[in-house]
PDB file of C-alpha atoms in Angstrom:
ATOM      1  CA  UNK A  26     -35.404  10.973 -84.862  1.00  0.00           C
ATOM      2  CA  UNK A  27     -37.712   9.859 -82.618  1.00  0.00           C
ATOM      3  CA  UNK A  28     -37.273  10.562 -79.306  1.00  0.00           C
ATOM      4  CA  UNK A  29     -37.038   8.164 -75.982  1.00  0.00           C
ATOM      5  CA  UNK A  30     -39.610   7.708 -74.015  1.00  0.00           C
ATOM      6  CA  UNK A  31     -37.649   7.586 -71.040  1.00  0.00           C
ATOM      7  CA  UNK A  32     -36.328  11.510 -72.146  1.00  0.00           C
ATOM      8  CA  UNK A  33     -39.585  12.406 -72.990  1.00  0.00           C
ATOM      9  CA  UNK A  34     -41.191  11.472 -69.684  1.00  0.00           C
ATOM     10  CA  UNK A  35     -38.608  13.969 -67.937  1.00  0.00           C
ATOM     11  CA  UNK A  36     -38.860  16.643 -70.790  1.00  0.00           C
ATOM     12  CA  UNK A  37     -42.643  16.640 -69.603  1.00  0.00           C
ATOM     13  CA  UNK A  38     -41.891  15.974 -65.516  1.00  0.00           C
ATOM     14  CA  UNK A  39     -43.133  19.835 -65.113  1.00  0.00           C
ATOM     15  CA  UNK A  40     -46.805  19.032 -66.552  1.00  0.00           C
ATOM     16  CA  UNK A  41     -46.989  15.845 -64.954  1.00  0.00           C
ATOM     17  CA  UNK A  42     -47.087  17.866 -61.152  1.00  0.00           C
ATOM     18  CA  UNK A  43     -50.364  17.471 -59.714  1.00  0.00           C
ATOM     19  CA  UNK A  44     -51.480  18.167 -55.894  1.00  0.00           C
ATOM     20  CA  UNK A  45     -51.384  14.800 -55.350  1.00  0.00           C
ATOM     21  CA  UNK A  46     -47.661  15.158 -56.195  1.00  0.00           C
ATOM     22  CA  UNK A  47     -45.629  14.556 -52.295  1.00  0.00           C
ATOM     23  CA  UNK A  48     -43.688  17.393 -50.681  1.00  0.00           C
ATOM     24  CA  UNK A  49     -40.289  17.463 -53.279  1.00  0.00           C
ATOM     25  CA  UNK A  50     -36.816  18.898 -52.258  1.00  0.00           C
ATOM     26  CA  UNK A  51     -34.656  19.785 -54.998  1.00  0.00           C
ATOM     27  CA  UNK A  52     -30.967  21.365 -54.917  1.00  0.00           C
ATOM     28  CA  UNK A  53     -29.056  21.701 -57.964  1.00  0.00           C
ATOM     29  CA  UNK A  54     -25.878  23.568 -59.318  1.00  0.00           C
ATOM     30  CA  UNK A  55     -25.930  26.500 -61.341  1.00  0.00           C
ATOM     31  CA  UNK A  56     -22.835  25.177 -63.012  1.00  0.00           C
ATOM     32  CA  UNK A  57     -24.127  22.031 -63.738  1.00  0.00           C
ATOM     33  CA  UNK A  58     -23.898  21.116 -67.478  1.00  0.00           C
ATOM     34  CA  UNK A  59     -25.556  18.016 -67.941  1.00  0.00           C
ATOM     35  CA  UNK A  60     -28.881  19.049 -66.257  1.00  0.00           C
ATOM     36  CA  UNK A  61     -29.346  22.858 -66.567  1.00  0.00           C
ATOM     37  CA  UNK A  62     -30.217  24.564 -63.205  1.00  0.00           C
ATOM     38  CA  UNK A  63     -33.443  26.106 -65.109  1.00  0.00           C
ATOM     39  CA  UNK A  64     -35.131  22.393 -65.301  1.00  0.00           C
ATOM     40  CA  UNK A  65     -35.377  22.823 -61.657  1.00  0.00           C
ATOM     41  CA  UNK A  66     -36.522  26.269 -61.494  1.00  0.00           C
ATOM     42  CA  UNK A  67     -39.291  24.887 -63.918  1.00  0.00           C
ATOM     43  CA  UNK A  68     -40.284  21.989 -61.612  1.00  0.00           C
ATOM     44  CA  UNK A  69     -40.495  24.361 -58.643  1.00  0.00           C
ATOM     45  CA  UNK A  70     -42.977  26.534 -60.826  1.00  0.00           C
ATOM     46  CA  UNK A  71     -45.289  23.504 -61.398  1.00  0.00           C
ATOM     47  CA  UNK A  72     -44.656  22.667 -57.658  1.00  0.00           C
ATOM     48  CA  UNK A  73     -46.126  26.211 -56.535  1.00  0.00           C
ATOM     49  CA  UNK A  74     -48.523  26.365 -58.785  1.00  0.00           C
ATOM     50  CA  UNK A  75     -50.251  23.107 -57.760  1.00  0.00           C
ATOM     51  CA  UNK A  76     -49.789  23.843 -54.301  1.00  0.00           C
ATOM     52  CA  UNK A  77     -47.422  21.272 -53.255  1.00  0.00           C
ATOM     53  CA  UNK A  78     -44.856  22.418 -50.705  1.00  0.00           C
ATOM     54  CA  UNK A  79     -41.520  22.007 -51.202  1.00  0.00           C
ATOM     55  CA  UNK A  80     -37.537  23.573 -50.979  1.00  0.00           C
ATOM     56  CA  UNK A  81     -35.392  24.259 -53.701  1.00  0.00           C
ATOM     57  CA  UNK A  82     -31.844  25.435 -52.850  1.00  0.00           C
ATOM     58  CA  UNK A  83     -29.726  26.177 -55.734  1.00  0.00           C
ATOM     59  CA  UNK A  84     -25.445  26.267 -54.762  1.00  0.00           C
ATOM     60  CA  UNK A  85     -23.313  28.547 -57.100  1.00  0.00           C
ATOM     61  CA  UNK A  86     -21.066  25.966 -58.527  1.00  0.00           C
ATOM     62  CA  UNK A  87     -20.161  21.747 -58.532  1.00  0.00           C
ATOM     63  CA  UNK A  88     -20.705  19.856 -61.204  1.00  0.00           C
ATOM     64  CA  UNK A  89     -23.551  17.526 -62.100  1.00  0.00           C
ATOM     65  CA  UNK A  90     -23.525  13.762 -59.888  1.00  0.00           C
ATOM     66  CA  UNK A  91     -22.382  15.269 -56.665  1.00  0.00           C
ATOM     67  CA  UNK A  92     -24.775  13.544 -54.664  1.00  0.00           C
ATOM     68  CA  UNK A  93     -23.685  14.443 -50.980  1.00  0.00           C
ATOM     69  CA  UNK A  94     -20.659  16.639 -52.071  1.00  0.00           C
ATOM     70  CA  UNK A  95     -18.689  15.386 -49.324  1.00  0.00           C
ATOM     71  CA  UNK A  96     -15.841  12.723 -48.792  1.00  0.00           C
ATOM     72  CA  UNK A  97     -18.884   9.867 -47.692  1.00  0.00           C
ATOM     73  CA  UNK A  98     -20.047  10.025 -51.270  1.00  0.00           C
ATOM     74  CA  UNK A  99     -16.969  11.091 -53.440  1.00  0.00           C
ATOM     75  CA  UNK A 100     -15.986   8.949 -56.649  1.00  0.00           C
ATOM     76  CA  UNK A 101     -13.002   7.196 -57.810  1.00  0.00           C
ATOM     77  CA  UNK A 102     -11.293  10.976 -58.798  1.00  0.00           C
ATOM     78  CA  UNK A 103     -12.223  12.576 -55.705  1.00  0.00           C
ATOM     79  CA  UNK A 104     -13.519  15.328 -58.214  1.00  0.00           C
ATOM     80  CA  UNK A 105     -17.277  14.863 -56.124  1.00  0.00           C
ATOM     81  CA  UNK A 106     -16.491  16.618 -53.176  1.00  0.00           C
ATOM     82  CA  UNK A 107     -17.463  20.293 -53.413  1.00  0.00           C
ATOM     83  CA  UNK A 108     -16.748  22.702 -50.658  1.00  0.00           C
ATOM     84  CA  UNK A 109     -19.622  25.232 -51.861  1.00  0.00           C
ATOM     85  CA  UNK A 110     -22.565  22.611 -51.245  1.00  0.00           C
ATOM     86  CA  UNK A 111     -21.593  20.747 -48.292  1.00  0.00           C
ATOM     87  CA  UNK A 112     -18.888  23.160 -46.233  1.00  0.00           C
TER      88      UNK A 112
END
């Protein structure tokens, strides 16, 4: 099977990083199941290896979609809020 284009652009996100790539923050989960917490230790490689600055924090648990982690941004379930990102 052929795969997407739109999945094979962010399979590849890690050798498109150039210096002309801006400052990136990244956070992520290490429980996080639909986006494994290694794609974003590979993105912060190409980051440091190109030189462009940026913070990656990575929280021990909460699920993938938590966006702020806190009551302002929880969904329907209330299942979004998690105390380990955003105390």
């Amino acid at each position: 099977m052929a795969q997407l284009p739109l999945l094979k652009e962010a399979a590849e996100l890690p050798q498109q990083v150039t210096a002309a790539t801006p400052p990136t923050f990244l956070w992520a989960t290490a429980t996080d199941e639909t986006v494994p917490v290694k794609n974003s230790l590979v993105f912060a490689e190409a980051l440091a290896a190109a030189h462009v600055p940026f913070a990656l924090h990575v929280f021990p648990q909460g699920e993938h979609g938590l966006s702020l982690a806190n009551s302002l941004t929880e969904g329907q379930q209330g299942h979004t809020v998690e105390p380990t990102v955003t105390p």
